[in-house]
Every structure is written in C-alpha cells, then in structure tokens.
Amino acid sequence: MTSAPMISMRGIWFSYNGARHSVLRDLSLAIPVASVTAILGPNGSGKSTLLLILLGLLSPQKGEIFIADRRRDGHSQPMRGRLIGLVPQEEQFPIGLSALEYVLLGRAPHLSILDRPGEADYQIVLEALALAGLGELKDRPVALMSGGERQLVTIARALAQKPRILLLDEPTSHLDLGNTRHILCLLRDLTRDGVTVVFTARDPNIAAAAADYVALIKGGQVPIMGRTEHVLTGENLPYVYGVPVEVTQVNGRPFVLTF
C-alpha cells in the first residue's frame, strides 16, 4: 500500500433513522488502487451499508470519505455514476427488457438526458455480456433468466458502465461453481485495466480465491486489514466469526475449514 489509496474512510459512524445502535462505529479503511479487496464478515456486520455509503446512497453521521483523492461529496452525482459501479445483492429488473437492453442501462452515466446510445455504446454492452458469459443470451428477456443468469447480467450492466471502482455485494451468492470461478477470475482481470474492485463476502474461501487484500469487519468496525494471506489465519477468523477454523494452503492461497 505504498501509493495513495483509491478509497479512504476515516472515523465513520452510521446508524439508520437516528437509531441508537450504530451499524458502523468509528470505522476506518483504506482500499489500494487497482486491487481486489474483500470486505469479509458475518451477517449483520455492516458490509452492505459500507458499500452504500461509498456509492453515496447513504451518508454517515460522522467521519470522512475520500475517493480518488477527493472528498466523496466533492464528486457530483453524475461524476460518481461514471466513477463507481455497484452490483447489489438483489436487483429490481425493469419489466420486458432483454439482457442487452438491461445492460445498456449501464451506459446511462455517460449519456446526457437527450442522448441516445450510439454504436460505441452497443459495442461496449456486447463486450460486457461476453465477459459475463452471456454473449449468446443477449436477446433473452431478463424475466425468463435463472437466478444465476440474472446475477451475471447485473454484473454485465456494471461492466458496461466502465467504472474506475467496482463495488459488488455478495457477487457469487446465486452462482454455481463454474460461474463463481468465472466471475472471481474476471474480478482479478479487471485490476489489470486499473479498476479497483471491492466486494463483500461471508465465506472466507470466496475472499481467498480472488482478493489481494481482506478487511475483516466485526461490530461495524474493521479491526484487521491486510494482504489476504496475512489476514485469513486461524487466529483472526475465529475472532470475527466466533467459531474455530483451520487454515491450510491450496495452490499457494489460504483455504479455510470449519470444524
């Protein structure tokens, strides 16, 4: 982490609707440029909330957020739309759209209100569908797709946005083994083009398979962050998950077993 981070969060406090219980509590976090970082923790630890704050859909009660060397609020909403892409856990799909038409929505931040998508936009969409493994399904209605295919088409929409930062909330939750491997490899490939990838996960082995860095989140804080191999240990994971684990090595990467 020698260069300036792409994302920096300092002393973040957040609660919903003025509730006494804070979802995030004095959270600080730095995300390196052009890396894959996993936000890893159990259910209810604040992972999804953290992503929504980064996107600007939620605002913390306290703390500072810097994105690409500028305060988050210094980026206008159109700028954030071009800078940051989000793949949510669940998506509300517009009725009647084909996969191609839905993924084309990812080009909206690059178009004015009166602009229509051009040939270059369609080419970007076709490339995004191919990257997500959906090139042959471009004309299929999204409503007729399986849960896994819908997850992939949501990822393709974010890829078509061409963001510098890609946020993904549990991106493999609906995917089978083959598509999980495909998407995790794709996330790593994106960093070669300078994209900074941040994804949330509950399963340490998903983080181990793709992440350069892991931030463990517990009780709305990040007590431990570092290189994946240094964070995913038999000492750190029980502290966050509250269960004993054994960590071994598979192809040079950590693999976590519970018992």
XYZ file of N, CA and C in Angstrom:
777
model
N 0.838 -1.191 0.000
C 0.000 0.000 0.000
C 0.883 1.255 0.000
N 1.787 1.354 -0.937
C 2.708 2.485 -0.949
C 2.104 3.719 -1.596
N 1.246 3.552 -2.595
C 0.636 4.699 -3.259
C -0.604 5.139 -2.486
N -1.105 6.328 -2.842
C -2.315 6.827 -2.194
C -3.475 5.876 -2.484
N -4.321 5.586 -1.486
C -5.425 4.656 -1.712
C -6.468 5.246 -2.658
N -7.166 4.373 -3.354
C -8.281 4.823 -4.187
C -9.454 5.257 -3.315
N -9.654 4.556 -2.186
C -10.743 4.864 -1.260
C -10.167 4.949 0.147
N -10.553 5.983 0.873
C -10.134 6.120 2.262
C -11.339 6.533 3.099
N -11.615 5.772 4.155
C -12.694 6.086 5.092
C -12.072 6.268 6.468
N -12.433 7.353 7.141
C -11.820 7.670 8.426
C -12.893 8.005 9.456
N -12.925 7.239 10.525
C -13.808 7.534 11.653
C -15.280 7.569 11.290
N -15.741 6.587 10.500
C -17.127 6.588 10.013
C -18.074 6.026 11.073
N -19.104 6.824 11.368
C -20.204 6.382 12.223
C -21.494 6.455 11.411
N -22.315 5.395 11.488
C -23.584 5.423 10.760
C -24.624 4.598 11.504
N -25.830 5.168 11.610
C -26.989 4.441 12.110
C -28.182 4.800 11.237
N -29.140 3.888 11.146
C -30.332 4.104 10.321
C -31.402 4.863 11.109
N -31.920 5.934 10.515
C -33.079 6.667 11.051
C -32.877 7.099 12.504
N -31.663 7.507 12.813
C -31.403 8.011 14.148
C -31.432 6.969 15.248
N -31.354 5.689 14.881
C -31.379 4.624 15.887
C -30.163 4.724 16.802
N -30.342 4.276 18.031
C -29.233 4.313 18.984
C -28.101 3.386 18.560
N -28.465 2.242 18.014
C -27.457 1.265 17.606
C -26.781 1.717 16.318
N -25.479 1.866 16.355
C -24.714 2.267 15.166
C -24.298 1.033 14.374
N -24.629 1.015 13.086
C -24.234 -0.098 12.223
C -22.732 -0.055 11.971
N -22.204 1.147 11.743
C -20.763 1.344 11.603
C -20.293 2.220 12.754
N -19.176 1.842 13.374
C -18.733 2.509 14.604
C -17.255 2.868 14.486
N -16.982 4.124 14.215
C -15.599 4.607 14.136
C -14.776 3.764 13.160
N -15.376 3.460 12.019
C -14.741 2.578 11.033
C -13.745 3.358 10.184
N -12.573 2.806 10.027
C -11.558 3.367 9.134
C -11.060 2.275 8.205
N -10.795 2.666 6.951
C -10.483 1.676 5.926
C -9.781 2.356 4.766
N -8.770 1.707 4.192
C -8.089 2.225 3.009
C -8.033 1.124 1.959
N -8.500 1.439 0.740
C -8.555 0.470 -0.359
C -7.499 0.842 -1.394
N -6.527 -0.028 -1.651
C -5.478 0.291 -2.624
C -6.004 0.384 -4.056
N -5.316 1.165 -4.853
C -5.667 1.349 -6.266
C -5.433 0.051 -7.043
N -6.350 -0.234 -7.991
C -6.192 -1.358 -8.920
C -5.920 -2.664 -8.188
N -6.727 -2.908 -7.167
C -6.609 -4.134 -6.387
C -7.993 -4.732 -6.208
N -8.030 -5.982 -5.732
C -9.283 -6.616 -5.327
C -9.267 -6.711 -3.806
N -10.252 -6.069 -3.172
C -10.358 -6.087 -1.714
C -11.675 -6.718 -1.320
N -11.624 -7.690 -0.437
C -12.834 -8.324 0.090
C -13.154 -7.753 1.462
N -14.412 -7.336 1.649
C -14.921 -6.947 2.958
C -15.595 -8.186 3.523
N -14.980 -8.798 4.500
C -15.372 -10.137 4.948
C -15.900 -10.096 6.373
N -17.081 -10.693 6.569
C -17.625 -10.730 7.915
C -18.963 -11.439 7.937
N -19.486 -11.723 9.118
C -20.762 -12.425 9.243
C -21.943 -11.545 8.890
N -23.122 -12.148 8.858
C -24.354 -11.405 8.601
C -24.523 -10.302 9.640
N -24.997 -9.139 9.170
C -25.294 -8.048 10.082
C -24.097 -7.275 10.572
N -22.937 -7.469 9.946
C -21.730 -6.787 10.419
C -21.527 -5.411 9.795
N -22.370 -5.044 8.803
C -22.278 -3.711 8.201
C -21.681 -3.679 6.817
N -21.514 -4.839 6.183
C -20.853 -4.898 4.877
C -21.637 -4.144 3.802
N -22.918 -4.438 3.668
C -23.728 -3.797 2.622
C -23.866 -2.300 2.875
N -24.025 -1.918 4.135
C -24.123 -0.498 4.486
C -22.870 0.245 4.051
N -21.726 -0.361 4.269
C -20.459 0.262 3.884
C -20.425 0.565 2.385
N -20.881 -0.396 1.562
C -20.881 -0.172 0.109
C -21.828 0.955 -0.276
N -22.989 1.019 0.347
C -23.958 2.074 0.012
C -23.430 3.451 0.402
N -22.649 3.519 1.458
C -22.027 4.788 1.834
C -20.980 5.187 0.804
N -20.179 4.233 0.363
C -19.184 4.540 -0.663
C -19.847 5.054 -1.939
N -20.981 4.466 -2.288
C -21.681 4.867 -3.513
C -22.341 6.229 -3.361
N -22.571 6.672 -2.129
C -23.231 7.952 -1.907
C -24.721 7.847 -1.692
N -25.250 6.622 -1.602
C -26.682 6.444 -1.351
C -27.015 6.623 0.119
N -26.032 6.496 0.990
C -26.184 6.774 2.404
C -25.079 7.731 2.826
N -25.346 8.537 3.833
C -24.351 9.472 4.345
C -24.110 9.200 5.816
N -22.849 9.090 6.226
C -22.556 8.829 7.635
C -22.854 10.044 8.502
N -23.107 9.793 9.774
C -23.315 10.899 10.715
C -21.986 11.569 11.076
N -20.899 10.793 11.061
C -19.571 11.316 11.352
C -18.562 10.646 10.440
N -17.438 11.341 10.234
C -16.335 10.736 9.513
C -16.081 11.366 8.158
N -14.966 10.961 7.549
C -14.544 11.484 6.254
C -14.376 10.341 5.257
N -14.734 10.636 4.000
C -14.583 9.662 2.921
C -13.884 10.351 1.760
N -12.786 9.769 1.311
C -12.066 10.272 0.152
C -12.077 9.203 -0.936
N -12.422 9.616 -2.136
C -12.440 8.711 -3.289
C -11.653 9.365 -4.410
N -10.640 8.660 -4.895
C -9.775 9.190 -5.955
C -9.242 10.575 -5.576
N -8.695 10.666 -4.354
C -8.033 11.881 -3.866
C -8.970 13.076 -3.714
N -10.256 12.821 -3.610
C -11.219 13.911 -3.431
C -12.283 13.457 -2.436
N -12.755 14.401 -1.631
C -13.854 14.051 -0.721
C -15.020 13.488 -1.524
N -15.671 12.496 -0.951
C -16.782 11.869 -1.674
C -17.806 12.890 -2.128
N -18.136 13.846 -1.264
C -19.143 14.846 -1.615
C -18.626 15.847 -2.639
N -17.320 15.806 -2.921
C -16.767 16.656 -3.966
C -17.012 16.121 -5.362
N -17.462 14.872 -5.443
C -17.857 14.289 -6.722
C -19.355 14.510 -6.918
N -19.740 15.148 -7.998
C -21.162 15.307 -8.276
C -21.785 13.936 -8.528
N -23.112 13.877 -8.484
C -23.783 12.599 -8.728
C -23.467 12.047 -10.114
N -23.468 12.864 -11.181
C -23.064 12.317 -12.490
C -21.623 11.803 -12.489
N -20.726 12.505 -11.788
C -19.336 12.047 -11.715
C -19.246 10.712 -11.012
N -19.998 10.555 -9.902
C -19.986 9.285 -9.181
C -20.549 8.169 -10.048
N -21.537 8.494 -10.881
C -22.112 7.491 -11.769
C -21.111 6.956 -12.772
N -20.186 7.804 -13.189
C -19.147 7.349 -14.125
C -17.975 6.704 -13.395
N -17.775 7.104 -12.144
C -16.613 6.641 -11.392
C -16.846 5.297 -10.714
N -18.064 5.095 -10.176
C -18.328 3.940 -9.324
C -19.496 3.129 -9.881
N -19.294 1.822 -9.985
C -20.372 0.910 -10.355
C -20.719 0.010 -9.181
N -21.992 -0.376 -9.071
C -22.453 -1.222 -7.969
C -23.200 -2.428 -8.514
N -22.860 -3.594 -7.994
C -23.628 -4.812 -8.224
C -24.268 -5.181 -6.890
N -25.573 -4.929 -6.716
C -26.228 -5.215 -5.438
C -26.512 -6.710 -5.282
N -26.867 -7.096 -4.055
C -27.263 -8.490 -3.831
C -28.534 -8.819 -4.587
N -29.490 -7.930 -4.532
C -30.787 -8.119 -5.195
C -31.059 -6.911 -6.076
N -31.563 -7.168 -7.269
C -31.831 -6.094 -8.222
C -33.290 -6.143 -8.644
N -33.903 -4.979 -8.770
C -35.253 -4.886 -9.313
C -35.148 -4.660 -10.821
N -35.513 -5.660 -11.608
C -35.335 -5.590 -13.054
C -36.562 -4.964 -13.717
N -36.340 -3.974 -14.594
C -37.463 -3.424 -15.349
C -38.149 -4.514 -16.172
N -39.472 -4.461 -16.211
C -40.242 -5.496 -16.912
C -40.053 -5.353 -18.424
N -39.885 -6.479 -19.083
C -39.911 -6.519 -20.536
C -38.586 -6.298 -21.236
N -37.496 -6.084 -20.497
C -36.212 -5.815 -21.132
C -35.460 -7.110 -21.431
N -34.788 -7.115 -22.568
C -33.861 -8.198 -22.868
C -32.560 -7.962 -22.111
N -31.709 -8.977 -22.107
C -30.414 -8.829 -21.438
C -29.644 -7.656 -22.026
N -29.628 -7.531 -23.342
C -28.905 -6.431 -23.986
C -29.494 -5.087 -23.580
N -30.805 -4.969 -23.567
C -31.438 -3.698 -23.210
C -31.164 -3.337 -21.757
N -31.147 -4.341 -20.882
C -30.874 -4.060 -19.478
C -29.424 -3.629 -19.289
N -28.488 -4.334 -19.898
C -27.073 -3.993 -19.749
C -26.788 -2.621 -20.345
N -27.548 -2.227 -21.361
C -27.394 -0.907 -21.971
C -27.659 0.217 -20.966
N -28.422 -0.072 -19.903
C -28.668 0.924 -18.862
C -27.356 1.337 -18.179
N -26.371 0.471 -18.234
C -25.079 0.808 -17.657
C -24.369 1.948 -18.362
N -24.786 2.270 -19.565
C -24.182 3.376 -20.307
C -24.804 4.729 -19.956
N -25.873 4.723 -19.167
C -26.599 5.964 -18.855
C -25.706 7.052 -18.258
N -24.778 6.745 -17.342
C -23.957 7.823 -16.773
C -23.095 8.546 -17.798
N -22.894 7.935 -18.967
C -22.048 8.533 -19.988
C -22.857 9.276 -21.061
N -24.177 9.325 -20.886
C -25.048 9.958 -21.866
C -25.815 11.095 -21.209
N -26.089 12.149 -21.961
C -26.947 13.214 -21.456
C -28.400 12.775 -21.570
N -29.287 13.574 -20.996
C -30.701 13.209 -20.971
C -31.249 13.000 -22.381
N -30.792 13.794 -23.334
C -31.326 13.730 -24.689
C -30.536 12.807 -25.607
N -29.425 12.277 -25.123
C -28.596 11.406 -25.957
C -29.226 10.024 -26.106
N -28.992 9.417 -27.253
C -29.347 8.021 -27.472
C -28.056 7.221 -27.580
N -28.053 5.982 -27.115
C -26.838 5.168 -27.226
C -26.392 5.047 -28.680
N -25.085 5.154 -28.881
C -24.527 5.037 -30.217
C -23.895 3.674 -30.446
N -23.273 3.539 -31.594
C -22.651 2.267 -31.959
C -21.589 1.856 -30.937
N -20.808 2.832 -30.460
C -19.765 2.525 -29.474
C -20.378 1.994 -28.180
N -21.527 2.554 -27.769
C -22.185 2.078 -26.556
C -22.649 0.633 -26.722
N -23.231 0.322 -27.862
C -23.679 -1.053 -28.101
C -22.502 -2.021 -28.122
N -21.373 -1.596 -28.662
C -20.206 -2.465 -28.697
C -19.711 -2.742 -27.277
N -19.710 -1.728 -26.431
C -19.307 -1.898 -25.034
C -20.248 -2.868 -24.325
N -21.536 -2.769 -24.600
C -22.523 -3.657 -23.988
C -22.304 -5.100 -24.428
N -22.048 -5.306 -25.708
C -21.805 -6.667 -26.200
C -20.541 -7.255 -25.564
N -19.520 -6.428 -25.396
C -18.300 -6.890 -24.748
C -18.560 -7.246 -23.283
N -19.381 -6.440 -22.598
C -19.698 -6.719 -21.200
C -20.481 -8.025 -21.056
N -21.430 -8.251 -21.951
C -22.182 -9.505 -21.931
C -21.264 -10.696 -22.168
N -20.330 -10.550 -23.091
C -19.385 -11.637 -23.362
C -18.494 -11.905 -22.159
N -18.021 -10.836 -21.500
C -17.169 -11.003 -20.327
C -17.909 -11.738 -19.208
N -19.198 -11.474 -19.087
C -20.001 -12.127 -18.053
C -20.453 -13.519 -18.464
N -20.119 -13.945 -19.688
C -20.501 -15.268 -20.166
C -21.920 -15.351 -20.673
N -22.477 -14.218 -21.100
C -23.871 -14.168 -21.542
C -24.013 -13.737 -22.995
N -22.935 -13.820 -23.765
C -22.982 -13.341 -25.139
C -24.085 -13.978 -25.969
N -24.357 -15.256 -25.741
C -25.379 -15.953 -26.529
C -26.785 -15.719 -26.003
N -26.901 -15.038 -24.871
C -28.216 -14.803 -24.263
C -28.639 -13.344 -24.344
N -28.001 -12.571 -25.230
C -28.252 -11.132 -25.255
C -29.700 -10.773 -25.559
N -30.414 -11.620 -26.304
C -31.792 -11.306 -26.668
C -32.819 -11.947 -25.737
N -32.345 -12.678 -24.736
C -33.280 -13.347 -23.828
C -33.876 -12.328 -22.856
N -35.191 -12.356 -22.647
C -35.781 -11.469 -21.624
C -35.197 -11.771 -20.257
N -34.854 -10.738 -19.520
C -34.286 -10.934 -18.186
C -35.278 -11.677 -17.299
N -36.583 -11.448 -17.501
C -37.605 -12.098 -16.683
C -37.583 -13.614 -16.832
N -37.040 -14.122 -17.942
C -37.006 -15.562 -18.175
C -35.667 -16.186 -17.804
N -34.779 -15.397 -17.235
C -33.468 -15.916 -16.856
C -33.520 -16.559 -15.479
N -32.585 -17.477 -15.244
C -32.453 -18.083 -13.924
C -31.856 -17.077 -12.948
N -31.878 -17.422 -11.665
C -31.302 -16.530 -10.664
C -29.828 -16.271 -10.920
N -29.093 -17.309 -11.300
C -27.677 -17.135 -11.591
C -27.436 -16.266 -12.799
N -28.246 -16.452 -13.845
C -28.112 -15.626 -15.052
C -28.440 -14.171 -14.757
N -29.413 -13.933 -13.896
C -29.734 -12.548 -13.523
C -28.569 -11.912 -12.765
N -27.916 -12.692 -11.919
C -26.735 -12.172 -11.222
C -25.661 -11.783 -12.229
N -25.455 -12.620 -13.235
C -24.438 -12.340 -14.248
C -24.805 -11.114 -15.088
N -26.084 -10.955 -15.414
C -26.481 -9.817 -16.239
C -26.356 -8.516 -15.443
N -26.539 -8.594 -14.118
C -26.322 -7.423 -13.274
C -24.844 -7.029 -13.268
N -23.980 -8.026 -13.216
C -22.536 -7.766 -13.300
C -22.192 -7.169 -14.656
N -22.791 -7.690 -15.731
C -22.536 -7.158 -17.071
C -22.964 -5.693 -17.173
N -24.099 -5.340 -16.557
C -24.547 -3.942 -16.566
C -23.520 -3.036 -15.901
N -22.953 -3.491 -14.787
C -21.922 -2.699 -14.106
C -20.653 -2.605 -14.947
N -20.287 -3.670 -15.642
C -19.102 -3.642 -16.502
C -19.295 -2.663 -17.658
N -20.517 -2.601 -18.190
C -20.796 -1.683 -19.294
C -20.667 -0.227 -18.858
N -20.775 0.010 -17.588
C -20.631 1.361 -17.043
C -19.182 1.853 -17.139
N -18.230 0.921 -17.271
C -16.799 1.223 -17.349
C -16.335 2.048 -16.146
N -16.638 1.608 -14.931
C -16.258 2.392 -13.750
C -14.784 2.214 -13.427
N -14.234 3.172 -12.702
C -12.877 3.018 -12.162
C -12.901 2.234 -10.857
N -14.071 2.243 -10.185
C -14.263 1.499 -8.944
C -15.502 0.627 -9.115
N -15.361 -0.662 -8.846
C -16.497 -1.581 -8.956
C -16.777 -2.178 -7.582
N -17.989 -1.925 -7.077
C -18.436 -2.444 -5.793
C -19.418 -3.579 -6.040
N -19.223 -4.699 -5.353
C -20.100 -5.853 -5.534
C -20.501 -6.400 -4.169
N -21.804 -6.553 -3.963
C -22.336 -7.042 -2.694
C -22.672 -8.521 -2.851
N -21.856 -9.388 -2.252
C -22.036 -10.841 -2.350
C -22.205 -11.270 -3.815
N -21.228 -11.021 -4.676
C -21.428 -11.219 -6.117
C -21.612 -12.661 -6.554
N -21.233 -13.630 -5.733
C -21.361 -15.034 -6.146
C -22.484 -15.760 -5.421
N -23.344 -15.019 -4.734
C -24.332 -15.662 -3.856
C -25.321 -16.540 -4.609
N -25.592 -16.245 -5.888
C -26.575 -17.019 -6.649
C -25.924 -17.875 -7.746
N -24.608 -17.975 -7.732
C -23.906 -18.615 -8.835
C -23.497 -20.039 -8.504
N -23.468 -20.898 -9.551
C -22.954 -22.249 -9.370
C -21.427 -22.214 -9.362
N -20.820 -23.368 -9.189
C -19.377 -23.439 -9.012
C -18.617 -22.891 -10.217
N -19.074 -23.263 -11.428
C -18.382 -22.811 -12.628
C -18.461 -21.311 -12.818
N -19.651 -20.743 -12.644
C -19.804 -19.301 -12.818
C -19.142 -18.521 -11.683
N -19.100 -19.104 -10.492
C -18.369 -18.460 -9.402
C -16.903 -18.310 -9.773
N -16.307 -19.368 -10.268
C -14.895 -19.309 -10.680
C -14.704 -18.283 -11.793
N -15.634 -18.260 -12.757
C -15.535 -17.327 -13.884
C -15.551 -15.881 -13.411
N -16.475 -15.555 -12.518
C -16.603 -14.170 -12.050
C -15.417 -13.766 -11.188
N -14.952 -14.655 -10.314
C -13.806 -14.307 -9.481
C -12.551 -14.076 -10.328
N -12.373 -14.871 -11.372
C -11.249 -14.634 -12.283
C -11.419 -13.310 -13.020
N -12.657 -12.984 -13.400
C -12.932 -11.718 -14.086
C -12.591 -10.533 -13.193
N -12.941 -10.610 -11.923
C -12.638 -9.513 -10.997
C -11.131 -9.271 -10.918
N -10.364 -10.333 -10.882
C -8.914 -10.182 -10.847
C -8.403 -9.582 -12.158
N -8.979 -9.995 -13.278
C -8.549 -9.460 -14.576
C -8.818 -7.962 -14.688
N -9.896 -7.475 -14.066
C -10.245 -6.056 -14.168
C -9.148 -5.156 -13.604
N -8.435 -5.634 -12.604
C -7.398 -4.803 -11.998
C -6.270 -4.510 -12.979
N -6.087 -5.364 -13.976
C -5.043 -5.118 -14.984
C -5.365 -3.890 -15.828
N -6.644 -3.540 -15.887
C -7.065 -2.328 -16.598
C -7.190 -1.136 -15.648
N -6.690 -1.293 -14.425
C -6.703 -0.185 -13.472
C -7.950 -0.056 -12.639
N -8.869 -1.024 -12.719
C -10.109 -0.960 -11.947
C -9.830 -1.389 -10.503
N -10.389 -0.647 -9.561
C -10.328 -1.014 -8.148
C -11.611 -1.747 -7.791
N -11.484 -2.990 -7.328
C -12.631 -3.855 -7.060
C -12.778 -4.054 -5.557
N -13.998 -3.854 -5.065
C -14.321 -4.104 -3.660
C -15.567 -4.979 -3.632
N -15.480 -6.133 -2.961
C -16.668 -6.974 -2.863
C -16.842 -7.469 -1.435
N -18.096 -7.695 -1.061
C -18.392 -8.237 0.257
C -18.561 -9.742 0.149
N -18.278 -10.412 1.262
C -18.416 -11.870 1.298
C -18.632 -12.317 2.724
N -19.356 -13.432 2.866
C -19.476 -14.097 4.162
C -18.530 -15.289 4.253
N -18.202 -15.865 3.101
C -17.390 -17.078 3.041
C -15.920 -16.700 2.876
N -15.058 -17.023 3.827
C -13.644 -16.679 3.689
C -12.994 -17.265 2.444
N -13.490 -18.410 1.968
C -12.856 -19.016 0.804
C -13.142 -18.260 -0.491
N -14.260 -17.541 -0.547
C -14.512 -16.663 -1.689
C -13.507 -15.524 -1.686
N -13.270 -14.950 -0.509
C -12.258 -13.900 -0.393
C -10.879 -14.434 -0.747
N -10.549 -15.626 -0.257
C -9.234 -16.206 -0.506
C -8.985 -16.450 -1.977
N -10.044 -16.775 -2.720
C -9.887 -17.129 -4.125
C -9.583 -15.940 -5.020
N -10.002 -14.733 -4.605
C -9.908 -13.607 -5.533
C -9.214 -12.373 -4.985
N -9.198 -12.191 -3.672
C -8.804 -10.898 -3.108
C -7.297 -10.777 -2.918
N -6.788 -9.579 -3.225
C -5.417 -9.217 -2.862
C -5.341 -8.816 -1.396
N -6.416 -8.145 -0.938
C -6.498 -7.662 0.434
C -7.826 -8.088 1.025
N -7.845 -8.270 2.336
C -9.075 -8.599 3.052
C -9.210 -7.655 4.236
N -10.410 -7.084 4.382
C -10.755 -6.292 5.563
C -11.789 -7.081 6.348
N -11.437 -7.497 7.558
C -12.382 -8.181 8.423
C -13.238 -7.146 9.137
N -14.548 -7.333 9.084
C -15.457 -6.389 9.701
C -16.235 -7.096 10.802
N -16.272 -6.457 11.961
C -16.962 -7.021 13.120
C -17.543 -5.880 13.935
N -18.836 -5.966 14.204
C -19.477 -4.945 15.028
C -19.361 -3.554 14.452
N -19.363 -3.447 13.114
C -19.301 -2.139 12.483
C -17.926 -1.519 12.441
N -16.893 -2.293 12.748
C -15.520 -1.804 12.695
C -14.664 -2.746 11.861
N -13.506 -2.255 11.446
C -12.543 -3.080 10.716
C -11.295 -3.204 11.588
N -11.273 -4.216 12.457
C -10.127 -4.347 13.355
C -8.879 -4.887 12.668
N -9.057 -5.576 11.533
C -7.925 -6.219 10.867
C -8.066 -6.028 9.361
N -7.011 -5.535 8.707
C -6.962 -5.469 7.243
C -5.529 -5.651 6.798
N -5.352 -6.348 5.684
C -4.018 -6.544 5.138
C -4.047 -7.495 3.968
N -2.885 -7.950 3.562
C -2.805 -8.928 2.486
C -3.607 -10.175 2.872
N -4.233 -10.781 1.888
C -5.124 -11.911 2.132
C -4.457 -12.999 2.956
N -3.233 -13.353 2.584
C -2.565 -14.450 3.277
C -2.212 -14.114 4.719
N -2.123 -12.820 5.038
C -1.816 -12.410 6.405
C -3.064 -12.281 7.269
N -4.222 -12.074 6.639
C -5.464 -11.852 7.385
C -6.225 -13.153 7.623
N -6.256 -14.020 6.610
C -7.018 -15.266 6.741
C -6.188 -16.300 7.491
N -6.228 -16.200 8.811
C -5.446 -17.080 9.667
C -6.345 -17.730 10.712
N -5.819 -18.758 11.323
C -6.553 -19.454 12.373
C -6.728 -18.648 13.634
N -6.046 -17.512 13.745
C -6.224 -16.618 14.883
C -7.244 -15.527 14.582
N -7.170 -14.943 13.380
C -8.037 -13.810 13.048
C -9.487 -14.219 12.796
N -9.714 -15.296 12.070
C -11.074 -15.651 11.677
C -11.960 -16.046 12.864
N -11.478 -16.823 13.832
C -12.331 -17.098 14.998
C -12.706 -15.833 15.766
N -11.842 -14.838 15.762
C -12.142 -13.577 16.442
C -13.364 -12.900 15.823
N -13.495 -13.002 14.487
C -14.600 -12.349 13.794
C -15.850 -13.227 13.749
N -15.673 -14.523 13.506
C -16.815 -15.411 13.300
C -17.263 -16.151 14.561
N -16.399 -16.206 15.552
C -16.771 -16.856 16.801
C -16.795 -18.365 16.758
N -16.173 -18.977 15.743
C -16.095 -20.432 15.644
C -14.651 -20.820 15.322
N -14.221 -21.997 15.748
C -12.859 -22.428 15.430
C -12.723 -22.779 13.952
N -11.586 -22.493 13.386
C -11.318 -22.820 11.982
C -9.903 -23.370 11.868
N -9.673 -24.043 10.758
C -8.331 -24.468 10.393
C -8.012 -23.881 9.031
N -6.851 -23.275 8.881
C -6.462 -22.669 7.618
C -5.276 -23.446 7.046
N -5.467 -23.923 5.823
C -4.400 -24.620 5.122
C -4.090 -23.871 3.839
N -3.237 -24.415 2.994
C -2.864 -23.776 1.736
C -3.249 -24.670 0.570
N -3.877 -24.072 -0.437
C -4.208 -24.762 -1.679
C -3.735 -23.890 -2.831
N -2.807 -24.406 -3.608
C -2.233 -23.645 -4.730
C -1.713 -22.283 -4.279
N -1.109 -22.258 -3.097
C -0.482 -21.039 -2.617
C -1.417 -20.026 -2.010
N -2.718 -20.366 -1.872
C -3.677 -19.438 -1.282
C -4.328 -20.091 -0.068
N -4.771 -19.294 0.903
C -5.399 -19.874 2.102
C -6.690 -20.603 1.748
N -6.958 -21.688 2.478
C -8.243 -22.394 2.365
C -8.702 -22.673 3.774
N -9.956 -22.281 4.059
C -10.474 -22.296 5.419
C -11.436 -23.459 5.618
N -11.186 -24.228 6.676
C -12.046 -25.341 7.066
C -12.637 -25.046 8.436
N -13.937 -25.308 8.594
C -14.557 -25.188 9.903
C -14.735 -26.579 10.486
N -14.743 -26.640 11.810
C -14.896 -27.949 12.464
C -15.516 -27.761 13.840
